[in-house]
Short mmCIF file of C-alpha atoms in Angstrom, two decimals:
data_model
loop_
_atom_site.label_atom_id
_atom_site.label_comp_id
_atom_site.label_asym_id
_atom_site.label_seq_id
_atom_site.Cartn_x
_atom_site.Cartn_y
_atom_site.Cartn_z
CA UNK A 292 0.00 0.00 0.00
CA UNK A 293 1.51 3.29 -1.09
CA UNK A 294 0.57 5.22 2.04
CA UNK A 295 2.27 5.45 5.42
CA UNK A 296 1.07 7.09 8.60
CA UNK A 297 3.12 8.31 11.54
CA UNK A 298 1.10 9.31 14.59
CA UNK A 299 2.45 11.23 17.56
CA UNK A 300 1.00 13.27 20.42
CA UNK A 301 1.96 16.89 20.93
CA UNK A 302 0.22 18.16 24.06
CA UNK A 303 -3.53 18.12 23.50
CA UNK A 304 -3.03 17.42 19.79
CA UNK A 305 -2.40 14.23 17.92
CA UNK A 306 -0.42 14.73 14.73
CA UNK A 307 -0.95 12.25 11.89
CA UNK A 308 1.84 12.69 9.35
CA UNK A 309 0.78 11.12 6.06
CA UNK A 310 3.17 10.09 3.33
CA UNK A 311 2.39 8.75 -0.14
CA UNK A 312 -0.82 8.82 -2.14
CA UNK A 313 -4.30 9.16 -0.64
CA UNK A 314 -6.68 7.67 -3.18
CA UNK A 315 -9.55 5.22 -3.52
CA UNK A 316 -7.15 2.36 -2.70
CA UNK A 317 -5.27 3.80 0.28
CA UNK A 318 -7.85 6.15 1.84
CA UNK A 319 -9.48 3.38 3.96
CA UNK A 320 -6.20 3.10 5.90
CA UNK A 321 -6.35 6.80 6.80
CA UNK A 322 -10.07 6.57 7.60
CA UNK A 323 -9.39 3.67 9.95
CA UNK A 324 -6.57 5.57 11.68
CA UNK A 325 -8.74 8.66 12.26
CA UNK A 326 -11.65 6.56 13.55
CA UNK A 327 -9.30 4.70 15.92
CA UNK A 328 -7.94 8.00 17.29
CA UNK A 329 -11.44 9.37 17.93
CA UNK A 330 -12.46 6.08 19.57
CA UNK A 331 -9.37 6.41 21.78
CA UNK A 332 -10.54 9.84 22.89
CA UNK A 333 -8.17 11.93 20.76
CA UNK A 334 -10.42 14.69 19.48
CA UNK A 335 -7.87 17.32 18.46
CA UNK A 336 -6.16 16.11 15.33
CA UNK A 337 -3.64 17.57 12.94
CA UNK A 338 -3.34 15.81 9.59
CA UNK A 339 -0.01 16.73 8.02
CA UNK A 340 -0.15 16.17 4.25
CA UNK A 341 3.15 17.88 3.41
CA UNK A 342 4.59 14.60 2.13
CA UNK A 343 1.48 13.51 0.26
CA UNK A 344 1.94 13.24 -3.51
CA UNK A 345 -1.68 12.70 -4.49
CA UNK A 346 -5.10 13.38 -2.99
CA UNK A 347 -8.43 12.55 -4.62
CA UNK A 348 -12.05 12.99 -3.56
CA UNK A 349 -11.95 9.76 -1.55
CA UNK A 350 -9.15 11.27 0.54
CA UNK A 351 -11.04 14.54 0.90
CA UNK A 352 -14.09 12.53 2.01
CA UNK A 353 -12.00 10.84 4.70
CA UNK A 354 -10.78 14.23 5.99
CA UNK A 355 -14.34 15.61 6.01
CA UNK A 356 -15.54 12.46 7.79
CA UNK A 357 -12.75 12.88 10.37
CA UNK A 358 -13.68 16.52 10.92
CA UNK A 359 -17.32 15.56 11.53
CA UNK A 360 -16.29 12.91 14.06
CA UNK A 361 -14.02 15.18 16.11
CA UNK A 362 -16.50 18.06 16.01
CA UNK A 363 -19.17 15.73 17.39
CA UNK A 364 -16.85 15.51 20.41
CA UNK A 365 -16.10 19.25 20.54
CA UNK A 366 -12.74 18.63 18.93
CA UNK A 367 -11.03 19.94 15.82
CA UNK A 368 -9.16 18.66 12.79
CA UNK A 369 -6.56 20.91 11.22
CA UNK A 370 -4.61 20.29 8.05
CA UNK A 371 -0.96 21.14 7.42
CA UNK A 372 -0.30 21.82 3.75
CA UNK A 373 1.83 24.24 1.74
CA UNK A 374 1.93 22.30 -1.55
CA UNK A 375 0.21 24.33 -4.22
CA UNK A 376 -1.08 21.28 -6.10
CA UNK A 377 -2.91 20.02 -3.00
CA UNK A 378 -4.09 23.49 -1.96
CA UNK A 379 -5.64 23.80 -5.43
CA UNK A 380 -7.76 20.71 -4.70
CA UNK A 381 -8.95 22.17 -1.40
CA UNK A 382 -9.80 25.43 -3.18
CA UNK A 383 -11.65 23.84 -6.13
CA UNK A 384 -13.83 21.80 -3.77
CA UNK A 385 -14.52 24.72 -1.43
CA UNK A 386 -12.84 22.93 1.47
CA UNK A 387 -10.54 25.85 2.29
CA UNK A 388 -13.64 27.24 4.01
CA UNK A 389 -14.19 24.00 5.93
CA UNK A 390 -10.68 23.17 7.14
CA UNK A 391 -8.20 25.33 8.98
CA UNK A 392 -5.13 24.87 6.75
CA UNK A 393 -1.80 25.65 8.39
CA UNK A 394 1.67 26.02 6.95
CA UNK A 395 3.39 24.05 9.72
CA UNK A 396 2.63 21.54 12.47
CA UNK A 397 3.87 24.13 14.97
CA UNK A 398 1.27 26.63 13.82
CA UNK A 399 -1.49 23.97 13.75
CA UNK A 400 -0.87 22.83 17.33
CA UNK A 401 -0.50 26.36 18.65
CA UNK A 402 -3.68 27.31 20.45
CA UNK B 895 4.93 14.34 -31.48
CA UNK B 896 2.73 11.44 -32.69
CA UNK B 897 -0.29 12.08 -34.86
CA UNK B 898 -3.78 11.13 -33.67
CA UNK B 899 -3.38 7.96 -31.63
CA UNK B 900 -5.70 5.85 -29.60
CA UNK B 901 -5.01 3.70 -26.56
CA UNK B 902 -7.66 1.49 -25.00
CA UNK B 903 -7.52 -0.14 -21.58
CA UNK B 904 -9.81 -2.59 -19.82
CA UNK B 905 -9.26 -2.28 -16.08
CA UNK B 906 -10.35 -4.89 -13.57
CA UNK B 907 -12.48 -2.98 -11.02
CA UNK B 908 -9.87 -3.08 -8.26
CA UNK B 909 -8.96 0.15 -6.46
CA UNK B 910 -5.27 -0.76 -6.68
CA UNK B 911 -5.38 -0.36 -10.46
CA UNK B 912 -6.50 3.27 -10.42
CA UNK B 913 -2.91 4.35 -9.80
CA UNK B 914 -1.82 2.51 -12.95
CA UNK B 915 -4.43 4.41 -14.96
CA UNK B 916 -3.12 7.72 -13.55
CA UNK B 917 0.40 6.86 -14.67
CA UNK B 918 -0.80 6.01 -18.18
CA UNK B 919 -2.80 9.25 -18.36
CA UNK B 920 0.21 11.34 -17.36
CA UNK B 921 2.42 9.57 -19.85
CA UNK B 922 -0.03 10.07 -22.73
CA UNK B 923 -0.67 13.71 -21.77
CA UNK B 924 3.07 14.43 -22.06
CA UNK B 925 3.33 12.46 -25.30
CA UNK B 926 0.54 14.50 -26.88
CA UNK B 927 1.76 17.93 -25.89
CA UNK B 928 -0.39 18.81 -22.88
CA UNK B 929 1.57 21.60 -21.13
CA UNK B 930 3.62 20.41 -18.15
CA UNK B 931 1.76 22.67 -15.70
CA UNK B 932 -1.52 20.99 -16.74
CA UNK B 933 -0.28 17.38 -16.59
CA UNK B 934 -0.96 17.23 -12.85
CA UNK B 935 -4.59 18.19 -13.57
CA UNK B 936 -4.81 15.29 -16.03
CA UNK B 937 -3.47 12.90 -13.38
CA UNK B 938 -6.01 14.08 -10.83
CA UNK B 939 -9.08 14.25 -13.06
CA UNK B 940 -8.52 10.93 -14.84
CA UNK B 941 -7.74 9.28 -11.48
CA UNK B 942 -10.91 10.78 -10.07
CA UNK B 943 -13.09 9.57 -12.94
CA UNK B 944 -11.57 6.08 -12.88
CA UNK B 945 -11.83 5.83 -9.09
CA UNK B 946 -15.53 6.66 -9.23
CA UNK B 947 -16.10 4.05 -11.94
CA UNK B 948 -14.21 1.36 -10.03
CA UNK B 949 -16.05 2.22 -6.81
CA UNK B 950 -19.41 2.04 -8.63
CA UNK B 951 -18.56 -1.43 -9.98
CA UNK B 952 -17.66 -2.65 -6.50
CA UNK B 953 -20.73 -1.11 -4.91
CA UNK B 954 -23.04 -2.71 -7.45
CA UNK B 955 -21.13 -6.03 -7.65
CA UNK B 956 -20.28 -5.60 -11.32
CA UNK B 957 -17.23 -7.70 -12.24
CA UNK B 958 -16.73 -6.58 -15.82
CA UNK B 959 -13.83 -4.22 -16.52
CA UNK B 960 -13.97 -0.43 -16.52
CA UNK B 961 -13.12 0.74 -20.04
CA UNK B 962 -10.82 3.64 -20.81
CA UNK B 963 -10.25 5.21 -24.18
CA UNK B 964 -7.45 7.73 -24.67
CA UNK B 965 -7.34 9.78 -27.84
CA UNK B 966 -4.29 11.92 -28.30
CA UNK B 967 -2.90 14.36 -30.75
CA UNK B 968 -2.78 17.22 -30.27
CA UNK B 969 -3.97 17.35 -26.68
CA UNK B 970 -5.68 14.46 -24.91
CA UNK B 971 -9.26 13.25 -24.68
CA UNK B 972 -10.09 10.52 -22.15
CA UNK B 973 -13.34 8.55 -21.94
CA UNK B 974 -14.04 6.46 -18.83
CA UNK B 975 -16.95 4.05 -19.19
CA UNK B 976 -18.37 1.78 -16.54
CA UNK B 977 -20.97 -0.98 -16.76
CA UNK B 978 -23.34 -0.02 -13.94
CA UNK B 979 -26.85 0.53 -15.32
CA UNK B 980 -28.33 3.80 -14.05
CA UNK B 981 -31.22 6.08 -15.08
CA UNK B 982 -30.45 8.48 -17.92
CA UNK B 983 -28.97 11.75 -16.62
CA UNK B 984 -26.14 14.17 -17.25
CA UNK B 985 -23.97 16.63 -15.31
CA UNK B 986 -24.43 17.00 -11.54
CA UNK B 987 -27.39 14.63 -11.44
CA UNK B 988 -25.36 11.96 -13.23
CA UNK B 989 -22.56 12.30 -10.66
CA UNK B 990 -25.08 12.03 -7.83
CA UNK B 991 -26.45 8.80 -9.31
CA UNK B 992 -22.95 7.45 -9.91
CA UNK B 993 -21.95 7.95 -6.26
CA UNK B 994 -25.16 6.58 -4.74
CA UNK B 995 -25.49 3.05 -3.43
CA UNK B 996 -27.54 0.32 -5.13
CA UNK B 997 -30.57 1.79 -3.35
CA UNK B 998 -31.06 5.10 -1.59
CA UNK B 999 -30.87 3.43 1.80
CA UNK B 1000 -27.33 2.18 1.39
CA UNK B 1001 -25.01 4.97 0.34
CA UNK B 1002 -21.43 4.04 1.21
CA UNK B 1003 -18.64 6.28 2.46
CA UNK B 1004 -18.13 7.63 -1.05
CA UNK B 1005 -21.22 9.76 -0.63
CA UNK B 1006 -19.17 12.03 1.63
CA UNK B 1007 -17.13 12.91 -1.43
CA UNK B 1008 -20.10 13.57 -3.74
CA UNK B 1009 -20.08 17.37 -3.80
CA UNK B 1010 -16.35 17.36 -4.47
CA UNK B 1011 -16.34 15.12 -7.51
CA UNK B 1012 -18.04 17.33 -10.11
CA UNK B 1013 -16.18 20.37 -8.77
CA UNK B 1014 -12.88 18.54 -9.21
CA UNK B 1015 -13.66 17.32 -12.73
CA UNK B 1016 -14.86 20.75 -13.84
CA UNK B 1017 -12.01 22.52 -12.08
CA UNK B 1018 -9.29 20.32 -13.57
CA UNK B 1019 -10.37 19.42 -17.10
CA UNK B 1020 -10.85 21.84 -19.98
CA UNK B 1021 -13.80 19.82 -21.32
CA UNK B 1022 -16.04 17.66 -19.14
CA UNK B 1023 -19.15 15.63 -19.79
CA UNK B 1024 -20.80 13.05 -17.55
CA UNK B 1025 -23.71 10.91 -18.74
CA UNK B 1026 -25.40 8.02 -17.00
CA UNK B 1027 -27.60 5.50 -18.78
CA UNK B 1028 -28.73 1.91 -18.97
CA UNK B 1029 -25.42 0.75 -20.43
CA UNK B 1030 -23.40 2.58 -17.76
CA UNK B 1031 -21.78 5.94 -17.04
CA UNK B 1032 -19.47 7.69 -19.47
CA UNK B 1033 -17.18 10.48 -18.29
CA UNK B 1034 -15.30 12.33 -21.01
CA UNK B 1035 -12.44 14.70 -20.15
CA UNK B 1036 -10.36 16.77 -22.52
CA UNK B 1037 -7.27 19.00 -22.57
CA UNK B 1038 -5.64 20.95 -25.36
CA UNK B 1039 -1.99 20.90 -26.36
CA UNK B 1040 0.34 23.77 -25.56
CA UNK B 1041 1.57 26.05 -28.30
#
């Protein structure tokens, strides 16, 4: 599977650093990881997609699903992304208005 | 640069194969003169269309292959055809039908992505058409060649 996840806690936040391609084949792995974190009581998540090469609507759906789950527990899901080709996808789909998109993990976990 | 050329692929409806289709699309886009700053859009949009077709086959238990037709020179036109029978529709309504489950009571997780799909196709391809029908859904995407 061309997707790897590295999860670590930083204070109240859990950072999920994603590497590889998030598509119809690999997105279930990310969905499962986010569901597991919420089930474990981690409601403040940062998904770092700086090392993601590809993101399709399945991946976006997983992020939106994750956001809904953490918000249901008064949590938040922030995205770290500076890659223009991924930011373009967030813009086209109107998701820049849905997600707080940060330029670094430090900025995402601050406050 | 080659003259008009056609490539046809039959893809087993397995999510793992969508990546292969993306690689072929990128390769053909470059071969037929699609500008380099647009090639990434080709990768995304063709991957998106193929992923939706593969997901529809799996959702409806259709084993037959998803069919792709690439027509290049100059520029690239890509047709993605699946074999899931749906009511006749086009545009946004066609995409809604394509992403729905076998009945309205059983939408799968893909439905979370529904609003994004048409926006992505329209935002990334220079020409887009989506039609559903009794013989399946056909998504056609097109890009011109650079000067």
